[in-house]
Short mmCIF file of N, CA, C and O in Angstrom, two decimals:
data_model
loop_
_atom_site.label_atom_id
_atom_site.label_comp_id
_atom_site.label_asym_id
_atom_site.label_seq_id
_atom_site.Cartn_x
_atom_site.Cartn_y
_atom_site.Cartn_z
N MET T 12 -27.34 -7.54 -0.77
CA MET T 12 -26.35 -6.71 -1.42
C MET T 12 -25.82 -7.37 -2.68
O MET T 12 -24.63 -7.48 -2.86
N THR T 13 -26.70 -7.82 -3.51
CA THR T 13 -26.27 -8.47 -4.73
C THR T 13 -26.29 -7.53 -5.92
O THR T 13 -25.94 -7.93 -7.01
N GLU T 14 -26.69 -6.26 -5.70
CA GLU T 14 -26.70 -5.31 -6.81
C GLU T 14 -25.28 -5.00 -7.23
O GLU T 14 -24.37 -4.92 -6.41
N THR T 15 -25.10 -4.85 -8.50
CA THR T 15 -23.80 -4.41 -9.00
C THR T 15 -24.02 -3.14 -9.80
O THR T 15 -25.02 -2.98 -10.48
N PHE T 16 -23.09 -2.25 -9.68
CA PHE T 16 -23.19 -0.97 -10.36
C PHE T 16 -21.94 -0.75 -11.20
O PHE T 16 -20.85 -1.13 -10.81
N GLU T 17 -22.10 -0.13 -12.32
CA GLU T 17 -20.96 0.25 -13.15
C GLU T 17 -20.55 1.64 -12.69
O GLU T 17 -20.97 2.64 -13.25
N LEU T 18 -19.78 1.69 -11.61
CA LEU T 18 -19.43 2.95 -10.99
C LEU T 18 -18.21 3.62 -11.59
O LEU T 18 -18.05 4.82 -11.50
N PHE T 19 -17.34 2.83 -12.18
CA PHE T 19 -16.04 3.35 -12.51
C PHE T 19 -15.76 3.25 -14.01
O PHE T 19 -16.21 2.33 -14.67
N PRO T 20 -15.01 4.21 -14.53
CA PRO T 20 -14.69 4.18 -15.95
C PRO T 20 -13.71 3.06 -16.28
O PRO T 20 -13.12 2.46 -15.39
N ALA T 21 -13.56 2.80 -17.56
CA ALA T 21 -12.60 1.80 -18.00
C ALA T 21 -11.19 2.22 -17.56
O ALA T 21 -10.88 3.40 -17.49
N ILE T 22 -10.37 1.25 -17.29
CA ILE T 22 -9.00 1.53 -16.85
C ILE T 22 -8.16 1.87 -18.07
O ILE T 22 -8.12 1.10 -19.03
N PRO T 23 -7.48 3.03 -18.05
CA PRO T 23 -6.67 3.40 -19.21
C PRO T 23 -5.50 2.45 -19.44
O PRO T 23 -5.03 1.80 -18.50
N ASP T 24 -5.02 2.38 -20.68
CA ASP T 24 -3.93 1.47 -21.03
C ASP T 24 -2.65 1.73 -20.25
O ASP T 24 -1.92 0.82 -19.92
N ASP T 25 -2.38 3.02 -19.93
CA ASP T 25 -1.14 3.34 -19.23
C ASP T 25 -1.23 3.17 -17.72
O ASP T 25 -0.30 3.46 -17.00
N ALA T 26 -2.35 2.66 -17.21
CA ALA T 26 -2.52 2.51 -15.77
C ALA T 26 -1.57 1.47 -15.19
O ALA T 26 -1.34 1.46 -13.99
N THR T 27 -1.05 0.60 -16.01
CA THR T 27 -0.15 -0.43 -15.50
C THR T 27 1.33 -0.03 -15.62
O THR T 27 2.20 -0.83 -15.31
N ALA T 28 1.60 1.18 -16.05
CA ALA T 28 2.99 1.63 -16.16
C ALA T 28 3.64 1.63 -14.78
O ALA T 28 3.06 2.08 -13.80
N ALA T 29 4.83 1.09 -14.69
CA ALA T 29 5.52 0.96 -13.41
C ALA T 29 6.25 2.25 -13.05
O ALA T 29 6.82 2.90 -13.92
N PRO T 30 6.27 2.62 -11.77
CA PRO T 30 7.05 3.78 -11.35
C PRO T 30 8.54 3.47 -11.44
O PRO T 30 8.95 2.32 -11.42
N ASN T 31 9.35 4.52 -11.53
CA ASN T 31 10.79 4.34 -11.66
C ASN T 31 11.53 4.40 -10.33
O ASN T 31 12.68 3.99 -10.25
N ASP T 32 10.90 4.92 -9.29
CA ASP T 32 11.55 5.12 -8.00
C ASP T 32 11.68 3.78 -7.27
O ASP T 32 10.67 3.14 -6.93
N PRO T 33 12.92 3.32 -6.99
CA PRO T 33 13.10 2.03 -6.31
C PRO T 33 12.43 1.96 -4.94
O PRO T 33 11.92 0.92 -4.54
N ALA T 34 12.40 3.08 -4.20
CA ALA T 34 11.76 3.09 -2.89
C ALA T 34 10.26 2.83 -3.03
O ALA T 34 9.67 2.09 -2.25
N LEU T 35 9.65 3.45 -4.03
CA LEU T 35 8.21 3.22 -4.28
C LEU T 35 7.96 1.80 -4.71
O LEU T 35 7.00 1.16 -4.28
N LEU T 36 8.83 1.29 -5.57
CA LEU T 36 8.67 -0.08 -6.05
C LEU T 36 8.72 -1.08 -4.90
O LEU T 36 8.04 -2.09 -4.92
N ALA T 37 9.52 -0.79 -3.89
CA ALA T 37 9.66 -1.70 -2.76
C ALA T 37 8.46 -1.62 -1.81
O ALA T 37 8.10 -2.61 -1.18
N LYS T 38 7.80 -0.45 -1.74
CA LYS T 38 6.74 -0.25 -0.75
C LYS T 38 5.33 -0.48 -1.28
O LYS T 38 4.44 -0.81 -0.51
N TRP T 39 5.09 -0.29 -2.56
CA TRP T 39 3.70 -0.28 -3.02
C TRP T 39 2.95 -1.60 -2.86
O TRP T 39 1.76 -1.57 -2.58
N PRO T 40 3.59 -2.78 -2.99
CA PRO T 40 2.78 -4.00 -2.82
C PRO T 40 2.14 -4.11 -1.43
O PRO T 40 0.98 -4.47 -1.31
N SER T 41 2.90 -3.78 -0.39
CA SER T 41 2.32 -3.87 0.96
C SER T 41 1.27 -2.79 1.17
O SER T 41 0.25 -3.03 1.82
N GLY T 42 1.47 -1.62 0.61
CA GLY T 42 0.48 -0.56 0.69
C GLY T 42 -0.80 -0.94 -0.04
O GLY T 42 -1.91 -0.66 0.42
N LEU T 43 -0.65 -1.59 -1.17
CA LEU T 43 -1.81 -2.04 -1.94
C LEU T 43 -2.61 -3.07 -1.15
O LEU T 43 -3.83 -2.99 -1.07
N MET T 44 -1.91 -4.03 -0.55
CA MET T 44 -2.60 -5.05 0.24
C MET T 44 -3.33 -4.42 1.43
O MET T 44 -4.46 -4.79 1.74
N GLU T 45 -2.69 -3.44 2.06
CA GLU T 45 -3.32 -2.76 3.19
C GLU T 45 -4.58 -2.02 2.74
O GLU T 45 -5.61 -2.07 3.42
N LEU T 46 -4.51 -1.38 1.59
CA LEU T 46 -5.67 -0.66 1.06
C LEU T 46 -6.80 -1.64 0.74
O LEU T 46 -7.96 -1.40 1.10
N ILE T 47 -6.49 -2.74 0.10
CA ILE T 47 -7.51 -3.74 -0.24
C ILE T 47 -8.16 -4.29 1.03
O ILE T 47 -9.39 -4.38 1.13
N HIS T 48 -7.35 -4.62 2.03
CA HIS T 48 -7.90 -5.16 3.28
C HIS T 48 -8.77 -4.13 4.00
O HIS T 48 -9.82 -4.48 4.55
N THR T 49 -8.35 -2.88 4.00
CA THR T 49 -9.14 -1.81 4.63
C THR T 49 -10.49 -1.66 3.95
O THR T 49 -11.53 -1.59 4.61
N LEU T 50 -10.47 -1.63 2.63
CA LEU T 50 -11.73 -1.49 1.89
C LEU T 50 -12.63 -2.71 2.07
O LEU T 50 -13.84 -2.58 2.28
N GLU T 51 -12.03 -3.87 2.01
CA GLU T 51 -12.78 -5.11 2.18
C GLU T 51 -13.47 -5.14 3.55
O GLU T 51 -14.65 -5.47 3.66
N ARG T 52 -12.73 -4.78 4.57
CA ARG T 52 -13.28 -4.75 5.93
C ARG T 52 -14.40 -3.70 6.04
O ARG T 52 -15.44 -3.95 6.64
N THR T 53 -14.18 -2.55 5.42
CA THR T 53 -15.18 -1.48 5.47
C THR T 53 -16.47 -1.90 4.78
O THR T 53 -17.57 -1.69 5.31
N PHE T 54 -16.36 -2.49 3.59
CA PHE T 54 -17.55 -2.96 2.88
C PHE T 54 -18.25 -4.08 3.65
O PHE T 54 -19.47 -4.16 3.70
N GLY T 55 -17.46 -4.96 4.28
CA GLY T 55 -18.04 -6.02 5.09
C GLY T 55 -18.77 -5.46 6.30
O GLY T 55 -19.87 -5.90 6.64
N ASP T 56 -18.16 -4.46 6.95
CA ASP T 56 -18.81 -3.82 8.10
C ASP T 56 -20.11 -3.13 7.71
O ASP T 56 -21.01 -2.98 8.52
N ALA T 57 -20.19 -2.71 6.45
CA ALA T 57 -21.40 -2.05 5.95
C ALA T 57 -22.47 -3.06 5.54
O ALA T 57 -23.56 -2.68 5.12
N GLY T 58 -22.16 -4.36 5.64
CA GLY T 58 -23.17 -5.37 5.38
C GLY T 58 -22.95 -6.21 4.14
O GLY T 58 -23.76 -7.09 3.85
N ALA T 59 -21.89 -5.97 3.40
CA ALA T 59 -21.64 -6.77 2.19
C ALA T 59 -21.18 -8.17 2.57
O ALA T 59 -20.48 -8.36 3.58
N GLU T 60 -21.59 -9.14 1.77
CA GLU T 60 -21.09 -10.51 1.94
C GLU T 60 -19.58 -10.50 1.63
O GLU T 60 -19.12 -9.66 0.85
N PRO T 61 -18.79 -11.42 2.18
CA PRO T 61 -17.35 -11.41 1.96
C PRO T 61 -16.92 -11.37 0.49
O PRO T 61 -16.03 -10.61 0.13
N ALA T 62 -17.56 -12.16 -0.37
CA ALA T 62 -17.18 -12.16 -1.79
C ALA T 62 -17.49 -10.82 -2.44
O ALA T 62 -16.71 -10.31 -3.25
N GLN T 63 -18.64 -10.23 -2.08
CA GLN T 63 -19.01 -8.93 -2.64
C GLN T 63 -18.08 -7.83 -2.12
O GLN T 63 -17.66 -6.95 -2.86
N ALA T 64 -17.74 -7.89 -0.84
CA ALA T 64 -16.83 -6.91 -0.25
C ALA T 64 -15.47 -6.96 -0.94
O ALA T 64 -14.88 -5.92 -1.25
N ARG T 65 -15.00 -8.17 -1.22
CA ARG T 65 -13.70 -8.32 -1.91
C ARG T 65 -13.79 -7.76 -3.33
O ARG T 65 -12.90 -7.03 -3.77
N HIS T 66 -14.87 -8.07 -4.02
CA HIS T 66 -15.06 -7.56 -5.39
C HIS T 66 -15.08 -6.03 -5.38
O HIS T 66 -14.42 -5.39 -6.20
N TRP T 67 -15.85 -5.43 -4.47
CA TRP T 67 -15.93 -3.97 -4.39
C TRP T 67 -14.58 -3.36 -4.03
O TRP T 67 -14.21 -2.30 -4.52
N ALA T 68 -13.82 -4.03 -3.15
CA ALA T 68 -12.50 -3.53 -2.77
C ALA T 68 -11.58 -3.47 -3.99
O ALA T 68 -10.92 -2.46 -4.24
N PHE T 69 -11.56 -4.55 -4.76
CA PHE T 69 -10.71 -4.57 -5.96
C PHE T 69 -11.19 -3.55 -6.99
O PHE T 69 -10.38 -2.87 -7.63
N THR T 70 -12.50 -3.41 -7.15
CA THR T 70 -13.05 -2.44 -8.10
C THR T 70 -12.68 -1.02 -7.68
O THR T 70 -12.31 -0.20 -8.51
N THR T 71 -12.77 -0.75 -6.39
CA THR T 71 -12.42 0.58 -5.88
C THR T 71 -10.95 0.88 -6.09
O THR T 71 -10.59 1.98 -6.53
N VAL T 72 -10.09 -0.09 -5.82
CA VAL T 72 -8.65 0.12 -6.02
C VAL T 72 -8.35 0.36 -7.50
O VAL T 72 -7.55 1.23 -7.85
N ARG T 73 -9.01 -0.38 -8.37
CA ARG T 73 -8.79 -0.16 -9.81
C ARG T 73 -9.25 1.24 -10.23
O ARG T 73 -8.60 1.89 -11.05
N ALA T 74 -10.36 1.70 -9.67
CA ALA T 74 -10.84 3.05 -9.99
C ALA T 74 -9.87 4.11 -9.48
O ALA T 74 -9.57 5.08 -10.19
N LEU T 75 -9.36 3.93 -8.28
CA LEU T 75 -8.37 4.87 -7.75
C LEU T 75 -7.11 4.87 -8.60
O LEU T 75 -6.53 5.92 -8.89
N ALA T 76 -6.69 3.69 -9.02
CA ALA T 76 -5.50 3.59 -9.87
C ALA T 76 -5.72 4.25 -11.22
O ALA T 76 -4.83 4.92 -11.75
N ALA T 77 -6.92 4.08 -11.78
CA ALA T 77 -7.22 4.69 -13.07
C ALA T 77 -7.20 6.21 -12.98
O ALA T 77 -6.75 6.88 -13.90
N HIS T 78 -7.65 6.72 -11.85
CA HIS T 78 -7.73 8.18 -11.72
C HIS T 78 -6.45 8.78 -11.14
O HIS T 78 -6.02 9.84 -11.56
N HIS T 79 -5.84 8.11 -10.16
CA HIS T 79 -4.68 8.66 -9.46
C HIS T 79 -3.40 7.86 -9.67
O HIS T 79 -2.36 8.24 -9.12
N GLY T 80 -3.46 6.76 -10.40
CA GLY T 80 -2.30 5.89 -10.55
C GLY T 80 -1.07 6.62 -11.06
O GLY T 80 -1.14 7.37 -12.02
N GLY T 81 0.04 6.40 -10.40
CA GLY T 81 1.29 7.01 -10.80
C GLY T 81 1.49 8.41 -10.25
O GLY T 81 2.54 9.03 -10.46
N HIS T 82 0.51 8.93 -9.52
CA HIS T 82 0.59 10.28 -8.97
C HIS T 82 0.34 10.24 -7.48
O HIS T 82 -0.42 9.41 -6.99
N SER T 83 0.96 11.15 -6.77
CA SER T 83 0.68 11.30 -5.35
C SER T 83 -0.55 12.17 -5.21
O SER T 83 -0.76 13.10 -5.98
N PHE T 84 -1.38 11.87 -4.24
CA PHE T 84 -2.49 12.76 -3.92
C PHE T 84 -2.68 12.76 -2.42
O PHE T 84 -2.39 11.77 -1.74
N TYR T 85 -3.15 13.88 -1.92
CA TYR T 85 -3.30 14.06 -0.49
C TYR T 85 -4.71 13.69 -0.06
O TYR T 85 -5.68 14.13 -0.66
N LEU T 86 -4.82 12.88 0.95
CA LEU T 86 -6.11 12.51 1.53
C LEU T 86 -6.03 12.84 3.01
O LEU T 86 -5.32 12.17 3.76
N PRO T 87 -6.74 13.90 3.42
CA PRO T 87 -6.66 14.28 4.85
C PRO T 87 -7.36 13.25 5.72
O PRO T 87 -8.04 12.35 5.22
N ARG T 88 -7.21 13.40 7.00
CA ARG T 88 -7.92 12.53 7.94
C ARG T 88 -8.41 13.38 9.10
O ARG T 88 -8.14 14.57 9.17
N GLY T 89 -9.13 12.77 9.98
CA GLY T 89 -9.62 13.48 11.16
C GLY T 89 -10.67 14.51 10.80
O GLY T 89 -11.47 14.34 9.87
N GLN T 90 -10.65 15.61 11.55
CA GLN T 90 -11.69 16.63 11.41
C GLN T 90 -11.67 17.28 10.03
O GLN T 90 -12.72 17.61 9.49
N ARG T 91 -10.51 17.43 9.45
CA ARG T 91 -10.43 18.05 8.12
C ARG T 91 -11.17 17.21 7.08
O ARG T 91 -11.91 17.74 6.24
N LEU T 92 -10.99 15.90 7.12
CA LEU T 92 -11.71 15.01 6.21
C LEU T 92 -13.20 15.04 6.49
O LEU T 92 -14.01 15.14 5.57
N GLU T 93 -13.57 14.96 7.77
CA GLU T 93 -14.99 14.95 8.13
C GLU T 93 -15.69 16.23 7.69
O GLU T 93 -16.82 16.20 7.20
N THR T 94 -15.02 17.36 7.81
CA THR T 94 -15.60 18.64 7.38
C THR T 94 -15.77 18.66 5.87
O THR T 94 -16.81 19.08 5.36
N ALA T 95 -14.77 18.18 5.14
CA ALA T 95 -14.86 18.15 3.67
C ALA T 95 -15.99 17.23 3.22
O ALA T 95 -16.75 17.57 2.30
N LEU T 96 -16.13 16.07 3.85
CA LEU T 96 -17.20 15.15 3.50
C LEU T 96 -18.57 15.73 3.86
O LEU T 96 -19.53 15.60 3.09
N ARG T 97 -18.66 16.37 5.01
CA ARG T 97 -19.91 17.02 5.40
C ARG T 97 -20.32 18.08 4.38
O ARG T 97 -21.46 18.14 3.94
N ASP T 98 -19.35 18.90 3.99
CA ASP T 98 -19.64 19.97 3.03
C ASP T 98 -20.12 19.40 1.70
O ASP T 98 -21.07 19.91 1.10
N ARG T 99 -19.48 18.34 1.23
CA ARG T 99 -19.89 17.72 -0.03
C ARG T 99 -21.29 17.11 0.08
O ARG T 99 -22.12 17.25 -0.82
N GLU T 100 -21.54 16.46 1.20
CA GLU T 100 -22.86 15.86 1.42
C GLU T 100 -23.94 16.94 1.48
O GLU T 100 -25.03 16.76 0.94
N MET T 101 -23.63 18.06 2.12
CA MET T 101 -24.59 19.17 2.19
C MET T 101 -24.91 19.68 0.79
O MET T 101 -26.07 19.93 0.45
N PHE T 102 -23.90 19.82 -0.04
CA PHE T 102 -24.09 20.30 -1.41
C PHE T 102 -24.97 19.33 -2.20
O PHE T 102 -25.86 19.74 -2.94
N GLU T 103 -24.72 18.04 -2.04
CA GLU T 103 -25.51 17.04 -2.77
C GLU T 103 -26.94 16.96 -2.26
O GLU T 103 -27.85 16.61 -3.01
N THR T 104 -27.15 17.29 -1.00
CA THR T 104 -28.49 17.26 -0.40
C THR T 104 -29.28 18.52 -0.71
O THR T 104 -30.51 18.49 -0.79
N PHE T 105 -28.58 19.62 -0.88
CA PHE T 105 -29.22 20.92 -1.12
C PHE T 105 -30.09 20.87 -2.38
O PHE T 105 -29.64 20.44 -3.44
N ASP T 106 -31.34 21.29 -2.25
CA ASP T 106 -32.26 21.22 -3.39
C ASP T 106 -32.59 22.59 -3.98
O ASP T 106 -33.50 22.73 -4.79
N GLY T 107 -31.86 23.62 -3.56
CA GLY T 107 -32.04 24.94 -4.13
C GLY T 107 -33.07 25.81 -3.42
O GLY T 107 -33.30 26.94 -3.83
N THR T 108 -33.67 25.31 -2.36
CA THR T 108 -34.71 26.07 -1.67
C THR T 108 -34.19 26.65 -0.36
O THR T 108 -33.23 26.16 0.23
N ARG T 109 -34.87 27.68 0.09
CA ARG T 109 -34.55 28.29 1.39
C ARG T 109 -34.82 27.29 2.51
O ARG T 109 -34.08 27.24 3.49
N ALA T 110 -35.87 26.49 2.34
CA ALA T 110 -36.19 25.48 3.36
C ALA T 110 -35.05 24.48 3.50
O ALA T 110 -34.76 24.00 4.61
N SER T 111 -34.41 24.16 2.40
CA SER T 111 -33.28 23.23 2.43
C SER T 111 -32.12 23.82 3.23
O SER T 111 -31.47 23.12 4.01
N ILE T 112 -31.86 25.10 3.05
CA ILE T 112 -30.80 25.79 3.80
C ILE T 112 -31.11 25.73 5.29
O ILE T 112 -30.25 25.39 6.11
N THR T 113 -32.35 26.03 5.64
CA THR T 113 -32.78 26.01 7.04
C THR T 113 -32.62 24.61 7.63
O THR T 113 -32.11 24.44 8.74
N ALA T 114 -33.04 23.59 6.89
CA ALA T 114 -32.93 22.21 7.37
C ALA T 114 -31.48 21.78 7.52
O ALA T 114 -31.12 21.14 8.52
N LEU T 115 -30.64 22.13 6.55
CA LEU T 115 -29.22 21.77 6.64
C LEU T 115 -28.56 22.47 7.83
O LEU T 115 -27.76 21.87 8.54
N ALA T 116 -28.89 23.73 8.03
CA ALA T 116 -28.32 24.48 9.16
C ALA T 116 -28.71 23.83 10.48
O ALA T 116 -27.86 23.65 11.36
N ALA T 117 -29.98 23.46 10.60
CA ALA T 117 -30.43 22.83 11.85
C ALA T 117 -29.78 21.46 12.04
O ALA T 117 -29.31 21.14 13.14
N HIS T 118 -29.74 20.67 10.98
CA HIS T 118 -29.19 19.32 11.07
C HIS T 118 -27.71 19.33 11.45
O HIS T 118 -27.25 18.50 12.25
N HIS T 119 -26.95 20.26 10.88
CA HIS T 119 -25.50 20.30 11.12
C HIS T 119 -25.09 21.30 12.19
O HIS T 119 -23.90 21.51 12.42
N GLN T 120 -26.10 21.92 12.82
CA GLN T 120 -25.86 22.91 13.87
C GLN T 120 -24.93 24.03 13.40
O GLN T 120 -23.93 24.35 14.04
N LEU T 121 -25.28 24.60 12.24
CA LEU T 121 -24.53 25.71 11.65
C LEU T 121 -25.49 26.86 11.42
O LEU T 121 -26.71 26.67 11.36
N SER T 122 -24.96 28.05 11.24
CA SER T 122 -25.81 29.18 10.88
C SER T 122 -26.19 29.06 9.40
O SER T 122 -25.48 28.41 8.61
N GLU T 123 -27.29 29.68 9.03
CA GLU T 123 -27.70 29.65 7.63
C GLU T 123 -26.68 30.35 6.75
O GLU T 123 -26.42 29.90 5.62
N ILE T 124 -26.05 31.38 7.25
CA ILE T 124 -25.01 32.09 6.49
C ILE T 124 -23.85 31.14 6.19
O ILE T 124 -23.30 31.12 5.08
N HIS T 125 -23.48 30.34 7.19
CA HIS T 125 -22.39 29.36 7.00
C HIS T 125 -22.79 28.33 5.95
O HIS T 125 -21.98 27.94 5.10
N VAL T 126 -24.03 27.87 5.99
CA VAL T 126 -24.50 26.89 5.01
C VAL T 126 -24.46 27.50 3.60
O VAL T 126 -24.01 26.85 2.66
N TYR T 127 -24.92 28.74 3.46
CA TYR T 127 -24.85 29.41 2.16
C TYR T 127 -23.41 29.46 1.65
O TYR T 127 -23.13 29.21 0.47
N ALA T 128 -22.46 29.76 2.54
CA ALA T 128 -21.05 29.84 2.14
C ALA T 128 -20.53 28.46 1.71
O ALA T 128 -19.79 28.35 0.72
N ILE T 129 -20.91 27.42 2.43
CA ILE T 129 -20.50 26.06 2.08
C ILE T 129 -21.05 25.67 0.71
O ILE T 129 -20.33 25.15 -0.14
N ILE T 130 -22.33 25.94 0.47
CA ILE T 130 -22.96 25.61 -0.81
C ILE T 130 -22.27 26.37 -1.94
O ILE T 130 -21.98 25.80 -2.99
N ALA T 131 -21.98 27.64 -1.72
CA ALA T 131 -21.31 28.45 -2.75
C ALA T 131 -19.93 27.88 -3.07
O ALA T 131 -19.54 27.77 -4.24
N ARG T 132 -19.19 27.51 -2.04
CA ARG T 132 -17.83 26.95 -2.25
C ARG T 132 -17.91 25.61 -2.98
O ARG T 132 -17.16 25.35 -3.92
N GLN T 133 -18.84 24.76 -2.59
CA GLN T 133 -19.00 23.46 -3.25
C GLN T 133 -19.47 23.63 -4.70
O GLN T 133 -19.05 22.89 -5.58
N ARG T 134 -20.34 24.59 -4.94
CA ARG T 134 -20.80 24.86 -6.31
C ARG T 134 -19.62 25.30 -7.19
O ARG T 134 -19.48 24.86 -8.32
N ARG T 135 -18.76 26.15 -6.63
CA ARG T 135 -17.57 26.60 -7.37
C ARG T 135 -16.64 25.43 -7.67
O ARG T 135 -16.15 25.28 -8.80
N LEU T 136 -16.42 24.57 -6.68
CA LEU T 136 -15.56 23.40 -6.90
C LEU T 136 -16.14 22.47 -7.97
O LEU T 136 -15.41 21.96 -8.82
N ALA T 137 -17.45 22.26 -7.93
CA ALA T 137 -18.10 21.40 -8.93
C ALA T 137 -17.98 22.01 -10.32
O ALA T 137 -17.70 21.31 -11.30
N ARG T 138 -18.16 23.32 -10.43
CA ARG T 138 -18.05 23.99 -11.72
C ARG T 138 -16.62 23.91 -12.25
O ARG T 138 -16.40 23.62 -13.42
N GLU T 139 -15.63 24.13 -11.38
CA GLU T 139 -14.23 24.05 -11.80
C GLU T 139 -13.89 22.64 -12.28
O GLU T 139 -13.15 22.47 -13.25
N ARG T 140 -14.43 21.64 -11.62
CA ARG T 140 -14.16 20.26 -12.03
C ARG T 140 -14.76 19.96 -13.39
O ARG T 140 -14.14 19.32 -14.24
N ARG T 141 -15.99 20.41 -13.61
CA ARG T 141 -16.66 20.18 -14.90
C ARG T 141 -16.00 20.95 -16.02
O ARG T 141 -15.89 20.46 -17.14
N GLN T 142 -15.56 22.15 -15.76
CA GLN T 142 -15.04 23.01 -16.81
C GLN T 142 -13.54 22.91 -17.00
O GLN T 142 -12.99 23.55 -17.89
N ARG T 143 -12.89 22.10 -16.21
CA ARG T 143 -11.43 21.94 -16.32
C ARG T 143 -11.03 21.53 -17.74
O ARG T 143 -10.04 21.98 -18.27
N ALA T 144 -11.82 20.68 -18.36
CA ALA T 144 -11.50 20.19 -19.71
C ALA T 144 -11.59 21.29 -20.75
O ALA T 144 -11.04 21.18 -21.83
N LEU T 145 -12.28 22.39 -20.43
CA LEU T 145 -12.43 23.47 -21.40
C LEU T 145 -11.19 24.33 -21.51
O LEU T 145 -11.02 25.05 -22.47
N LEU T 146 -10.33 24.27 -20.51
CA LEU T 146 -9.14 25.14 -20.51
C LEU T 146 -8.04 24.62 -21.37
O LEU T 146 -7.74 23.57 -21.62
#
């Protein structure tokens, strides 16, 4: 696991701006450490060497801060998260063929109609994300 990838954009200059809420200021350092440790452990469990896992954890936190820093965002858990991840993975796996729909339906134990609906919803979300800058 010595490969390195340039996965994340440059960190914007305003990413280090401090929040004004005293309650947030008191809590964020411990939350940051918890996030780093969780990511480090996850990367290590996936087979990364300790130094690489730590590097990836810090890189991931910097990417999250660059994109979401200073803003609250909702991250579901449990079945809601698993369904959202499954749907995204299905969209990325879909190759545009009927055979792909059939294979995805069988693999995920869903009807083909349900798979078509998931692909359509994910396609719409991807288009909205790409075209957001046009508005």
